[in-house]
Every structure is written in C-alpha cells, then in structure tokens.
C-alpha cells in the first residue's frame, strides 16, 4: 500500500515547517509506505529555501517538492495527485500539525469499512506565541473545527484540511475543480469534490482518531474576517450550484436579516455572528451569479 500525503502551500514557511516536523514524528501504518508531496503554489517568501533544506535533511519519509506557479489550491492539489499516483491519498492544509497517529488512523479507517473517502478530525491548536484556544470564543477564531463525535460514521461531505481518499475515487470522478478554492473563488473545492464522490456511488466516512491541530492566526479573528469568508463561500457556491434566486436565496437573505436584527436586540451575540455570515453567503451567491451572467454576455 502506497500512501501519498499532499500539501499545497503558499507563503506559510513557518506553518509548513511545523507541519513537516510533526509528520516526521508521525507513525507509519504497518504494511504501507509513505511519501510526502509538497506543492509550492507560487510562494514569494522563503518557502522554497526552507523546503530545499528540509529535503537535504532526509527526514523520516521521502519528500518531493513540486512547483505550481499558477495560483489556485485546487490546481496545486491536482498536480500533487497526478504525481503521487498513490493507493491512498491524504490531503493536509499547510497550517495544521498532525497527531502522531494521524496517518495510521486514516489507514485503519478503511480496513473495516466501505468508505472510499475519509474526513479526519480538526481541532484548535495554538497561536504563534503558544497560546491555546479559549473554549468560549471558538467561533471567533474562524478556523474549521471538524468533530462529528467519538465514533467512525458515514457523513455527507468532506470539509478538507484533513481528508483522504482511495485512488479509485479521483480515477473515476476526476480532479478538483480549478475554478474553486483558495487562489481562485476562495472556497468549496472540497464541497464540490464531495458531491461528485457521492454521485459516483462512493461513501464518505469520518474518523475521530485521525487528528490534526489547526493553528490560531490573529489575522483571522473576528467579525470582519468572518464576513469576508462567508461572502467568498457564497461566490464559490454560485459557480457549482444552481439554487433558485427568487425562491431560495433572496428569501433566505431576507429572513436571516430579520433574525440578525432580533439577535442583536436581545444580545444573542453568538447567534448574531452566525446569522451575519449566512447573510453574507447569500449576498456572495447573488453577486457571483450576476458576475457570471455579465461574463457570459461579454463573451457571447
């Protein structure tokens, strides 16, 4: 069994180095070989230099560095997938660190299940000063927290950051949509990929035992960042979904505006925070659809 670990990175030298160090300490599944592929997606910091030094160190697992200068995480991941050709592919974001059993638990989740893809657990890590997350402020950190309980179970979709899938998946459904994700529309390359996985008849599972720790970055804290994220999620959704604007998107935005006002009046800050994001997602969807229509007319 060949396991390929694919990491797309751009201008996150210190975060990437922390991830690679934890991968060096991660245990390897019995009967499997692990190869790490880092795709540098046009970094302009010293990521390339750090990676060259890391390769020369000859770490625990072979490390191949690939270059993808055209912006787009999906494009970078596709290059990694094409190069790795592994039996099992694990995709990790470059701003996480892994538990020492992460690789083992991804591998084991397939041994006694029918899953063709697995979502691992994502929990808050630390910031650059080594401070851990305040449990009362988790939403404000604006990081993906993935926890569906303590059992292996079937789920509807992958949230990325810490996921894996068998080779037969991308052989059948193709690669990630390069219109989506960071460096392109901003988000949703994993969501759209999940939809195609299900349509192809594959099952997606979740394991709580394959754990990564997402770094805390003060630049991502607070409402302004959340608004921007949800807006870009809406724009991304407008690319691959065809929701009714008249009967779904506009009513959703209207009623969420009402809810937002009520929550603010009664001081329900957490609900207001979440609802504000829903409003921005609807707005992003509308703007995205208008932009697509304008582009279609201009090229007609």
PDB file of C-alpha atoms in Angstrom:
ATOM      1  CA  UNK A   1       0.000   0.000   0.000  1.00  0.00           C
ATOM      2  CA  UNK A   2       1.412   3.358  -1.061  1.00  0.00           C
ATOM      3  CA  UNK A   3       0.239   6.417   0.867  1.00  0.00           C
ATOM      4  CA  UNK A   4       0.790   9.859  -0.593  1.00  0.00           C
ATOM      5  CA  UNK A   5       0.495  12.915   1.670  1.00  0.00           C
ATOM      6  CA  UNK A   6      -0.215  16.013  -0.416  1.00  0.00           C
ATOM      7  CA  UNK A   7       0.211  19.544   0.908  1.00  0.00           C
ATOM      8  CA  UNK A   8      -0.463  22.673  -1.127  1.00  0.00           C
ATOM      9  CA  UNK A   9       1.362  25.689   0.286  1.00  0.00           C
ATOM     10  CA  UNK A  10       1.810  29.381  -0.388  1.00  0.00           C
ATOM     11  CA  UNK A  11       3.764  31.840   1.754  1.00  0.00           C
ATOM     12  CA  UNK A  12       3.447  29.913   5.012  1.00  0.00           C
ATOM     13  CA  UNK A  13       7.013  28.901   5.657  1.00  0.00           C
ATOM     14  CA  UNK A  14       6.779  28.677   9.443  1.00  0.00           C
ATOM     15  CA  UNK A  15       3.430  26.896   9.477  1.00  0.00           C
ATOM     16  CA  UNK A  16       4.588  24.424   6.845  1.00  0.00           C
ATOM     17  CA  UNK A  17       7.793  23.697   8.721  1.00  0.00           C
ATOM     18  CA  UNK A  18       5.802  22.935  11.882  1.00  0.00           C
ATOM     19  CA  UNK A  19       3.608  20.529   9.903  1.00  0.00           C
ATOM     20  CA  UNK A  20       6.584  18.746   8.363  1.00  0.00           C
ATOM     21  CA  UNK A  21       8.209  18.334  11.765  1.00  0.00           C
ATOM     22  CA  UNK A  22       5.087  16.638  13.139  1.00  0.00           C
ATOM     23  CA  UNK A  23       4.892  14.422  10.061  1.00  0.00           C
ATOM     24  CA  UNK A  24       8.482  13.369  10.756  1.00  0.00           C
ATOM     25  CA  UNK A  25       7.303  12.238  14.194  1.00  0.00           C
ATOM     26  CA  UNK A  26       4.132  10.557  12.898  1.00  0.00           C
ATOM     27  CA  UNK A  27       3.959   6.774  12.928  1.00  0.00           C
ATOM     28  CA  UNK A  28       3.676   4.851   9.686  1.00  0.00           C
ATOM     29  CA  UNK A  29       0.875   2.311   9.134  1.00  0.00           C
ATOM     30  CA  UNK A  30       2.026  -1.300   9.099  1.00  0.00           C
ATOM     31  CA  UNK A  31       2.405  -2.615   5.577  1.00  0.00           C
ATOM     32  CA  UNK A  32       2.391   0.824   3.962  1.00  0.00           C
ATOM     33  CA  UNK A  33       4.977   3.205   2.572  1.00  0.00           C
ATOM     34  CA  UNK A  34       4.509   6.953   2.993  1.00  0.00           C
ATOM     35  CA  UNK A  35       5.671   9.638   0.566  1.00  0.00           C
ATOM     36  CA  UNK A  36       5.101  13.375   1.130  1.00  0.00           C
ATOM     37  CA  UNK A  37       4.438  15.746  -1.780  1.00  0.00           C
ATOM     38  CA  UNK A  38       4.559  19.492  -1.137  1.00  0.00           C
ATOM     39  CA  UNK A  39       3.273  21.659  -3.979  1.00  0.00           C
ATOM     40  CA  UNK A  40       4.604  25.216  -3.752  1.00  0.00           C
ATOM     41  CA  UNK A  41       1.827  27.341  -5.240  1.00  0.00           C
ATOM     42  CA  UNK A  42       3.878  30.391  -6.163  1.00  0.00           C
ATOM     43  CA  UNK A  43       5.311  31.333  -2.774  1.00  0.00           C
ATOM     44  CA  UNK A  44       7.151  34.654  -2.668  1.00  0.00           C
ATOM     45  CA  UNK A  45       8.624  34.224   0.813  1.00  0.00           C
ATOM     46  CA  UNK A  46      11.459  31.828   1.671  1.00  0.00           C
ATOM     47  CA  UNK A  47       9.307  28.688   1.490  1.00  0.00           C
ATOM     48  CA  UNK A  48      11.361  27.303  -1.395  1.00  0.00           C
ATOM     49  CA  UNK A  49      14.615  27.700   0.518  1.00  0.00           C
ATOM     50  CA  UNK A  50      13.158  26.035   3.597  1.00  0.00           C
ATOM     51  CA  UNK A  51      11.912  23.103   1.530  1.00  0.00           C
ATOM     52  CA  UNK A  52      15.293  22.596  -0.121  1.00  0.00           C
ATOM     53  CA  UNK A  53      16.920  22.479   3.301  1.00  0.00           C
ATOM     54  CA  UNK A  54      14.280  20.037   4.519  1.00  0.00           C
ATOM     55  CA  UNK A  55      14.830  17.680   1.598  1.00  0.00           C
ATOM     56  CA  UNK A  56      18.580  17.674   2.281  1.00  0.00           C
ATOM     57  CA  UNK A  57      17.888  16.616   5.883  1.00  0.00           C
ATOM     58  CA  UNK A  58      16.494  13.254   4.713  1.00  0.00           C
ATOM     59  CA  UNK A  59      13.575  13.088   7.131  1.00  0.00           C
ATOM     60  CA  UNK A  60      11.603  10.043   8.135  1.00  0.00           C
ATOM     61  CA  UNK A  61       9.582   9.995   4.911  1.00  0.00           C
ATOM     62  CA  UNK A  62      10.657  10.835   1.347  1.00  0.00           C
ATOM     63  CA  UNK A  63       9.682  14.385   0.420  1.00  0.00           C
ATOM     64  CA  UNK A  64       9.123  15.577  -3.134  1.00  0.00           C
ATOM     65  CA  UNK A  65       8.721  19.299  -3.832  1.00  0.00           C
ATOM     66  CA  UNK A  66       6.624  20.299  -6.834  1.00  0.00           C
ATOM     67  CA  UNK A  67       6.202  23.778  -8.308  1.00  0.00           C
ATOM     68  CA  UNK A  68       2.846  25.164  -9.429  1.00  0.00           C
ATOM     69  CA  UNK A  69       3.271  28.890 -10.129  1.00  0.00           C
ATOM     70  CA  UNK A  70      -0.311  29.432 -11.312  1.00  0.00           C
ATOM     71  CA  UNK A  71      -2.398  30.490  -8.278  1.00  0.00           C
ATOM     72  CA  UNK A  72      -5.016  28.050  -7.039  1.00  0.00           C
ATOM     73  CA  UNK A  73      -5.021  25.415  -4.316  1.00  0.00           C
ATOM     74  CA  UNK A  74      -7.139  23.062  -6.431  1.00  0.00           C
ATOM     75  CA  UNK A  75      -4.648  23.325  -9.279  1.00  0.00           C
ATOM     76  CA  UNK A  76      -1.786  22.575  -6.882  1.00  0.00           C
ATOM     77  CA  UNK A  77      -3.574  19.574  -5.356  1.00  0.00           C
ATOM     78  CA  UNK A  78      -4.281  18.203  -8.824  1.00  0.00           C
ATOM     79  CA  UNK A  79      -0.594  18.374  -9.649  1.00  0.00           C
ATOM     80  CA  UNK A  80       0.170  16.513  -6.447  1.00  0.00           C
ATOM     81  CA  UNK A  81      -2.427  13.848  -7.203  1.00  0.00           C
ATOM     82  CA  UNK A  82      -1.085  13.339 -10.712  1.00  0.00           C
ATOM     83  CA  UNK A  83       2.464  12.999  -9.414  1.00  0.00           C
ATOM     84  CA  UNK A  84       1.753  10.792  -6.403  1.00  0.00           C
ATOM     85  CA  UNK A  85      -0.434   8.118  -8.045  1.00  0.00           C
ATOM     86  CA  UNK A  86      -0.826   6.585  -4.575  1.00  0.00           C
ATOM     87  CA  UNK A  87      -3.212   3.856  -3.467  1.00  0.00           C
ATOM     88  CA  UNK A  88      -4.355   6.154  -0.670  1.00  0.00           C
ATOM     89  CA  UNK A  89      -4.007   9.926  -0.711  1.00  0.00           C
ATOM     90  CA  UNK A  90      -4.090  12.090   2.415  1.00  0.00           C
ATOM     91  CA  UNK A  91      -4.576  15.828   1.866  1.00  0.00           C
ATOM     92  CA  UNK A  92      -3.482  18.211   4.623  1.00  0.00           C
ATOM     93  CA  UNK A  93      -3.626  22.000   4.797  1.00  0.00           C
ATOM     94  CA  UNK A  94      -0.317  23.773   5.389  1.00  0.00           C
ATOM     95  CA  UNK A  95      -1.494  25.475   8.605  1.00  0.00           C
ATOM     96  CA  UNK A  96      -2.104  22.355  10.693  1.00  0.00           C
ATOM     97  CA  UNK A  97       0.068  19.960  12.665  1.00  0.00           C
ATOM     98  CA  UNK A  98      -0.681  16.242  12.929  1.00  0.00           C
ATOM     99  CA  UNK A  99      -1.153  13.884  15.824  1.00  0.00           C
ATOM    100  CA  UNK A 100       1.444  11.107  15.805  1.00  0.00           C
ATOM    101  CA  UNK A 101      -1.246   8.533  14.892  1.00  0.00           C
ATOM    102  CA  UNK A 102      -2.918  10.611  12.188  1.00  0.00           C
ATOM    103  CA  UNK A 103      -1.571   8.620   9.234  1.00  0.00           C
ATOM    104  CA  UNK A 104      -2.194   5.303  10.963  1.00  0.00           C
ATOM    105  CA  UNK A 105      -5.793   6.160  11.792  1.00  0.00           C
ATOM    106  CA  UNK A 106      -6.586   7.327   8.273  1.00  0.00           C
ATOM    107  CA  UNK A 107      -5.280   3.996   7.001  1.00  0.00           C
ATOM    108  CA  UNK A 108      -7.140   1.946   9.613  1.00  0.00           C
ATOM    109  CA  UNK A 109     -10.465   3.679   8.905  1.00  0.00           C
ATOM    110  CA  UNK A 110     -10.556   1.957   5.521  1.00  0.00           C
ATOM    111  CA  UNK A 111      -9.695  -1.522   6.753  1.00  0.00           C
ATOM    112  CA  UNK A 112     -13.123  -2.486   8.080  1.00  0.00           C
ATOM    113  CA  UNK A 113     -15.450  -0.109   6.228  1.00  0.00           C
ATOM    114  CA  UNK A 114     -16.843   0.572   2.767  1.00  0.00           C
ATOM    115  CA  UNK A 115     -15.708   4.177   2.751  1.00  0.00           C
ATOM    116  CA  UNK A 116     -13.872   5.480  -0.295  1.00  0.00           C
ATOM    117  CA  UNK A 117     -13.057   8.820   1.356  1.00  0.00           C
ATOM    118  CA  UNK A 118     -12.412   9.808   4.966  1.00  0.00           C
ATOM    119  CA  UNK A 119     -12.701  13.087   6.851  1.00  0.00           C
ATOM    120  CA  UNK A 120     -10.396  13.325   9.852  1.00  0.00           C
ATOM    121  CA  UNK A 121     -10.934  15.382  12.979  1.00  0.00           C
ATOM    122  CA  UNK A 122      -9.802  19.029  13.103  1.00  0.00           C
ATOM    123  CA  UNK A 123      -9.383  20.720  16.493  1.00  0.00           C
ATOM    124  CA  UNK A 124      -7.944  24.101  17.557  1.00  0.00           C
ATOM    125  CA  UNK A 125      -4.182  24.222  18.004  1.00  0.00           C
ATOM    126  CA  UNK A 126      -2.035  27.106  19.224  1.00  0.00           C
ATOM    127  CA  UNK A 127      -1.076  30.577  18.044  1.00  0.00           C
ATOM    128  CA  UNK A 128       2.446  31.766  17.285  1.00  0.00           C
ATOM    129  CA  UNK A 129       3.031  32.515  20.991  1.00  0.00           C
ATOM    130  CA  UNK A 130       1.962  29.022  22.028  1.00  0.00           C
ATOM    131  CA  UNK A 131      -1.396  30.121  23.435  1.00  0.00           C
ATOM    132  CA  UNK A 132      -4.280  27.657  23.192  1.00  0.00           C
ATOM    133  CA  UNK A 133      -7.847  28.487  22.202  1.00  0.00           C
ATOM    134  CA  UNK A 134     -10.398  29.900  24.619  1.00  0.00           C
ATOM    135  CA  UNK A 135     -13.323  27.403  24.519  1.00  0.00           C
ATOM    136  CA  UNK A 136     -15.781  30.288  24.898  1.00  0.00           C
ATOM    137  CA  UNK A 137     -14.506  32.029  21.751  1.00  0.00           C
ATOM    138  CA  UNK A 138     -14.086  29.164  19.288  1.00  0.00           C
ATOM    139  CA  UNK A 139     -16.301  30.700  16.606  1.00  0.00           C
ATOM    140  CA  UNK A 140     -14.308  33.943  16.644  1.00  0.00           C
ATOM    141  CA  UNK A 141     -11.108  32.166  15.574  1.00  0.00           C
ATOM    142  CA  UNK A 142     -12.656  31.438  12.158  1.00  0.00           C
ATOM    143  CA  UNK A 143     -10.963  28.081  11.715  1.00  0.00           C
ATOM    144  CA  UNK A 144     -12.607  24.847  10.544  1.00  0.00           C
ATOM    145  CA  UNK A 145     -13.439  22.703  13.565  1.00  0.00           C
ATOM    146  CA  UNK A 146     -14.490  19.213  12.488  1.00  0.00           C
ATOM    147  CA  UNK A 147     -15.855  16.937  15.191  1.00  0.00           C
ATOM    148  CA  UNK A 148     -18.749  14.572  14.492  1.00  0.00           C
ATOM    149  CA  UNK A 149     -18.418  12.638  17.730  1.00  0.00           C
ATOM    150  CA  UNK A 150     -16.362   9.767  19.046  1.00  0.00           C
ATOM    151  CA  UNK A 151     -17.272   7.043  16.551  1.00  0.00           C
ATOM    152  CA  UNK A 152     -16.396   6.237  12.965  1.00  0.00           C
ATOM    153  CA  UNK A 153     -19.506   7.027  10.932  1.00  0.00           C
ATOM    154  CA  UNK A 154     -20.788   7.924   7.487  1.00  0.00           C
ATOM    155  CA  UNK A 155     -21.093  11.630   6.627  1.00  0.00           C
ATOM    156  CA  UNK A 156     -22.278  13.581   3.595  1.00  0.00           C
ATOM    157  CA  UNK A 157     -19.192  15.542   2.676  1.00  0.00           C
ATOM    158  CA  UNK A 158     -15.563  16.431   3.178  1.00  0.00           C
ATOM    159  CA  UNK A 159     -14.575  19.732   4.742  1.00  0.00           C
ATOM    160  CA  UNK A 160     -10.941  19.423   3.700  1.00  0.00           C
ATOM    161  CA  UNK A 161      -7.961  20.357   5.876  1.00  0.00           C
ATOM    162  CA  UNK A 162      -7.537  16.710   6.934  1.00  0.00           C
ATOM    163  CA  UNK A 163      -9.042  14.261   4.454  1.00  0.00           C
ATOM    164  CA  UNK A 164      -8.119  11.165   2.484  1.00  0.00           C
ATOM    165  CA  UNK A 165      -9.476   9.080  -0.362  1.00  0.00           C
ATOM    166  CA  UNK A 166      -8.685   5.967  -2.337  1.00  0.00           C
ATOM    167  CA  UNK A 167      -7.078   6.166  -5.739  1.00  0.00           C
ATOM    168  CA  UNK A 168     -10.227   4.810  -7.406  1.00  0.00           C
ATOM    169  CA  UNK A 169     -12.094   7.969  -6.364  1.00  0.00           C
ATOM    170  CA  UNK A 170     -10.212  10.507  -8.472  1.00  0.00           C
ATOM    171  CA  UNK A 171      -9.687   7.904 -11.195  1.00  0.00           C
ATOM    172  CA  UNK A 172     -13.466   7.792 -11.584  1.00  0.00           C
ATOM    173  CA  UNK A 173     -14.589  11.348 -10.842  1.00  0.00           C
ATOM    174  CA  UNK A 174     -11.546  13.352 -11.912  1.00  0.00           C
ATOM    175  CA  UNK A 175      -9.595  16.038 -10.107  1.00  0.00           C
ATOM    176  CA  UNK A 176     -10.581  19.110  -8.101  1.00  0.00           C
ATOM    177  CA  UNK A 177     -12.422  21.926  -9.893  1.00  0.00           C
ATOM    178  CA  UNK A 178      -9.775  24.606 -10.502  1.00  0.00           C
ATOM    179  CA  UNK A 179     -12.409  27.369 -10.521  1.00  0.00           C
ATOM    180  CA  UNK A 180     -12.870  26.811  -6.794  1.00  0.00           C
ATOM    181  CA  UNK A 181     -10.779  27.087  -3.635  1.00  0.00           C
ATOM    182  CA  UNK A 182      -8.081  29.455  -2.357  1.00  0.00           C
ATOM    183  CA  UNK A 183      -6.331  31.313  -5.143  1.00  0.00           C
ATOM    184  CA  UNK A 184      -9.462  31.115  -7.320  1.00  0.00           C
ATOM    185  CA  UNK A 185     -13.003  31.670  -5.995  1.00  0.00           C
ATOM    186  CA  UNK A 186     -11.804  31.243  -2.412  1.00  0.00           C
ATOM    187  CA  UNK A 187     -13.598  28.143  -1.124  1.00  0.00           C
ATOM    188  CA  UNK A 188     -15.602  24.975  -1.801  1.00  0.00           C
ATOM    189  CA  UNK A 189     -13.225  22.822  -3.851  1.00  0.00           C
ATOM    190  CA  UNK A 190     -13.700  20.112  -1.199  1.00  0.00           C
ATOM    191  CA  UNK A 191     -17.505  20.501  -1.107  1.00  0.00           C
ATOM    192  CA  UNK A 192     -17.891  20.192  -4.872  1.00  0.00           C
ATOM    193  CA  UNK A 193     -15.490  17.230  -4.895  1.00  0.00           C
ATOM    194  CA  UNK A 194     -17.660  15.560  -2.219  1.00  0.00           C
ATOM    195  CA  UNK A 195     -20.776  15.996  -4.331  1.00  0.00           C
ATOM    196  CA  UNK A 196     -19.132  14.160  -7.218  1.00  0.00           C
ATOM    197  CA  UNK A 197     -17.932  11.427  -4.855  1.00  0.00           C
ATOM    198  CA  UNK A 198     -21.497  10.749  -3.736  1.00  0.00           C
ATOM    199  CA  UNK A 199     -22.916  10.941  -7.255  1.00  0.00           C
ATOM    200  CA  UNK A 200     -20.378   8.299  -8.313  1.00  0.00           C
ATOM    201  CA  UNK A 201     -21.782   5.946  -5.670  1.00  0.00           C
ATOM    202  CA  UNK A 202     -18.920   6.157  -3.180  1.00  0.00           C
ATOM    203  CA  UNK A 203     -19.397   6.530   0.580  1.00  0.00           C
ATOM    204  CA  UNK A 204     -17.683   9.183   2.705  1.00  0.00           C
ATOM    205  CA  UNK A 205     -16.749   8.450   6.314  1.00  0.00           C
ATOM    206  CA  UNK A 206     -15.490  10.277   9.373  1.00  0.00           C
ATOM    207  CA  UNK A 207     -12.939   9.097  11.895  1.00  0.00           C
ATOM    208  CA  UNK A 208     -12.340  10.947  15.175  1.00  0.00           C
ATOM    209  CA  UNK A 209      -8.997   9.208  15.595  1.00  0.00           C
ATOM    210  CA  UNK A 210      -7.087  10.861  12.713  1.00  0.00           C
ATOM    211  CA  UNK A 211      -6.479  14.241  14.343  1.00  0.00           C
ATOM    212  CA  UNK A 212      -4.869  17.479  13.197  1.00  0.00           C
ATOM    213  CA  UNK A 213      -4.456  20.726  15.139  1.00  0.00           C
ATOM    214  CA  UNK A 214      -5.311  23.917  13.270  1.00  0.00           C
ATOM    215  CA  UNK A 215      -3.100  26.875  14.087  1.00  0.00           C
ATOM    216  CA  UNK A 216      -4.665  30.033  15.502  1.00  0.00           C
ATOM    217  CA  UNK A 217      -3.887  33.150  13.488  1.00  0.00           C
ATOM    218  CA  UNK A 218      -4.924  36.555  14.914  1.00  0.00           C
ATOM    219  CA  UNK A 219      -5.308  37.853  11.350  1.00  0.00           C
ATOM    220  CA  UNK A 220      -8.345  35.588  11.051  1.00  0.00           C
ATOM    221  CA  UNK A 221     -10.089  36.594  14.276  1.00  0.00           C
ATOM    222  CA  UNK A 222     -13.383  38.446  14.455  1.00  0.00           C
ATOM    223  CA  UNK A 223     -16.451  39.505  12.515  1.00  0.00           C
ATOM    224  CA  UNK A 224     -14.778  41.271   9.583  1.00  0.00           C
ATOM    225  CA  UNK A 225     -12.836  38.176   8.580  1.00  0.00           C
ATOM    226  CA  UNK A 226     -15.934  36.012   9.055  1.00  0.00           C
ATOM    227  CA  UNK A 227     -17.983  38.279   6.803  1.00  0.00           C
ATOM    228  CA  UNK A 228     -15.349  38.096   4.086  1.00  0.00           C
ATOM    229  CA  UNK A 229     -15.085  34.306   4.366  1.00  0.00           C
ATOM    230  CA  UNK A 230     -18.830  33.751   4.126  1.00  0.00           C
ATOM    231  CA  UNK A 231     -19.111  36.175   1.202  1.00  0.00           C
ATOM    232  CA  UNK A 232     -16.425  34.256  -0.706  1.00  0.00           C
ATOM    233  CA  UNK A 233     -18.148  30.979   0.152  1.00  0.00           C
ATOM    234  CA  UNK A 234     -21.267  32.400  -1.459  1.00  0.00           C
ATOM    235  CA  UNK A 235     -19.363  33.452  -4.574  1.00  0.00           C
ATOM    236  CA  UNK A 236     -17.824  29.966  -4.744  1.00  0.00           C
ATOM    237  CA  UNK A 237     -21.230  28.327  -4.327  1.00  0.00           C
ATOM    238  CA  UNK A 238     -22.575  30.355  -7.255  1.00  0.00           C
ATOM    239  CA  UNK A 239     -20.113  28.567  -9.540  1.00  0.00           C
ATOM    240  CA  UNK A 240     -21.201  24.984  -8.959  1.00  0.00           C
ATOM    241  CA  UNK A 241     -24.753  25.262  -7.566  1.00  0.00           C
ATOM    242  CA  UNK A 242     -27.988  26.361  -9.164  1.00  0.00           C
ATOM    243  CA  UNK A 243     -30.173  27.426  -6.246  1.00  0.00           C
ATOM    244  CA  UNK A 244     -33.327  29.358  -7.092  1.00  0.00           C
ATOM    245  CA  UNK A 245     -32.563  33.042  -6.537  1.00  0.00           C
ATOM    246  CA  UNK A 246     -36.224  34.030  -6.364  1.00  0.00           C
ATOM    247  CA  UNK A 247     -37.498  31.197  -4.186  1.00  0.00           C
ATOM    248  CA  UNK A 248     -34.472  30.342  -2.047  1.00  0.00           C
ATOM    249  CA  UNK A 249     -31.560  32.771  -1.999  1.00  0.00           C
ATOM    250  CA  UNK A 250     -33.469  36.056  -1.635  1.00  0.00           C
ATOM    251  CA  UNK A 251     -35.943  34.650   0.947  1.00  0.00           C
ATOM    252  CA  UNK A 252     -33.029  33.157   2.919  1.00  0.00           C
ATOM    253  CA  UNK A 253     -31.248  36.521   2.969  1.00  0.00           C
ATOM    254  CA  UNK A 254     -34.430  38.385   3.953  1.00  0.00           C
ATOM    255  CA  UNK A 255     -35.301  36.110   6.874  1.00  0.00           C
ATOM    256  CA  UNK A 256     -31.707  35.985   8.089  1.00  0.00           C
ATOM    257  CA  UNK A 257     -31.651  39.786   8.118  1.00  0.00           C
ATOM    258  CA  UNK A 258     -34.729  39.705  10.357  1.00  0.00           C
ATOM    259  CA  UNK A 259     -33.137  37.110  12.633  1.00  0.00           C
ATOM    260  CA  UNK A 260     -29.927  39.120  12.810  1.00  0.00           C
ATOM    261  CA  UNK A 261     -31.806  42.207  13.980  1.00  0.00           C
ATOM    262  CA  UNK A 262     -33.670  40.230  16.643  1.00  0.00           C
ATOM    263  CA  UNK A 263     -30.484  38.567  17.913  1.00  0.00           C
ATOM    264  CA  UNK A 264     -28.690  41.906  18.175  1.00  0.00           C
ATOM    265  CA  UNK A 265     -31.608  43.471  20.051  1.00  0.00           C
ATOM    266  CA  UNK A 266     -31.651  40.663  22.621  1.00  0.00           C
ATOM    267  CA  UNK A 267     -27.864  40.420  22.910  1.00  0.00           C
ATOM    268  CA  UNK A 268     -27.567  36.928  21.434  1.00  0.00           C
ATOM    269  CA  UNK A 269     -24.099  37.603  20.072  1.00  0.00           C
ATOM    270  CA  UNK A 270     -23.183  34.051  19.033  1.00  0.00           C
ATOM    271  CA  UNK A 271     -26.387  33.602  17.030  1.00  0.00           C
ATOM    272  CA  UNK A 272     -25.951  37.071  15.506  1.00  0.00           C
ATOM    273  CA  UNK A 273     -22.383  36.178  14.490  1.00  0.00           C
ATOM    274  CA  UNK A 274     -23.523  33.030  12.717  1.00  0.00           C
ATOM    275  CA  UNK A 275     -26.519  34.707  11.066  1.00  0.00           C
ATOM    276  CA  UNK A 276     -24.400  37.581   9.783  1.00  0.00           C
ATOM    277  CA  UNK A 277     -22.293  35.002   7.986  1.00  0.00           C
ATOM    278  CA  UNK A 278     -25.385  33.467   6.380  1.00  0.00           C
ATOM    279  CA  UNK A 279     -26.434  36.878   5.089  1.00  0.00           C
ATOM    280  CA  UNK A 280     -23.026  37.441   3.536  1.00  0.00           C
ATOM    281  CA  UNK A 281     -23.080  33.984   1.950  1.00  0.00           C
ATOM    282  CA  UNK A 282     -26.418  34.775   0.270  1.00  0.00           C
ATOM    283  CA  UNK A 283     -25.067  38.129  -0.885  1.00  0.00           C
ATOM    284  CA  UNK A 284     -21.932  36.499  -2.284  1.00  0.00           C
ATOM    285  CA  UNK A 285     -24.079  33.992  -4.190  1.00  0.00           C
ATOM    286  CA  UNK A 286     -26.122  36.787  -5.766  1.00  0.00           C
ATOM    287  CA  UNK A 287     -23.043  38.810  -6.719  1.00  0.00           C
ATOM    288  CA  UNK A 288     -21.381  35.697  -8.138  1.00  0.00           C
ATOM    289  CA  UNK A 289     -24.385  34.873 -10.336  1.00  0.00           C
ATOM    290  CA  UNK A 290     -24.541  38.447 -11.659  1.00  0.00           C
ATOM    291  CA  UNK A 291     -20.821  38.354 -12.467  1.00  0.00           C
ATOM    292  CA  UNK A 292     -21.156  35.022 -14.289  1.00  0.00           C
ATOM    293  CA  UNK A 293     -24.077  36.316 -16.360  1.00  0.00           C
ATOM    294  CA  UNK A 294     -22.194  39.505 -17.257  1.00  0.00           C
ATOM    295  CA  UNK A 295     -19.143  37.492 -18.280  1.00  0.00           C
ATOM    296  CA  UNK A 296     -21.271  35.148 -20.396  1.00  0.00           C
ATOM    297  CA  UNK A 297     -22.852  38.092 -22.243  1.00  0.00           C
ATOM    298  CA  UNK A 298     -19.493  39.735 -22.871  1.00  0.00           C
ATOM    299  CA  UNK A 299     -18.079  36.573 -24.432  1.00  0.00           C
ATOM    300  CA  UNK A 300     -21.196  35.708 -26.425  1.00  0.00           C
TER     301      UNK A 300
END
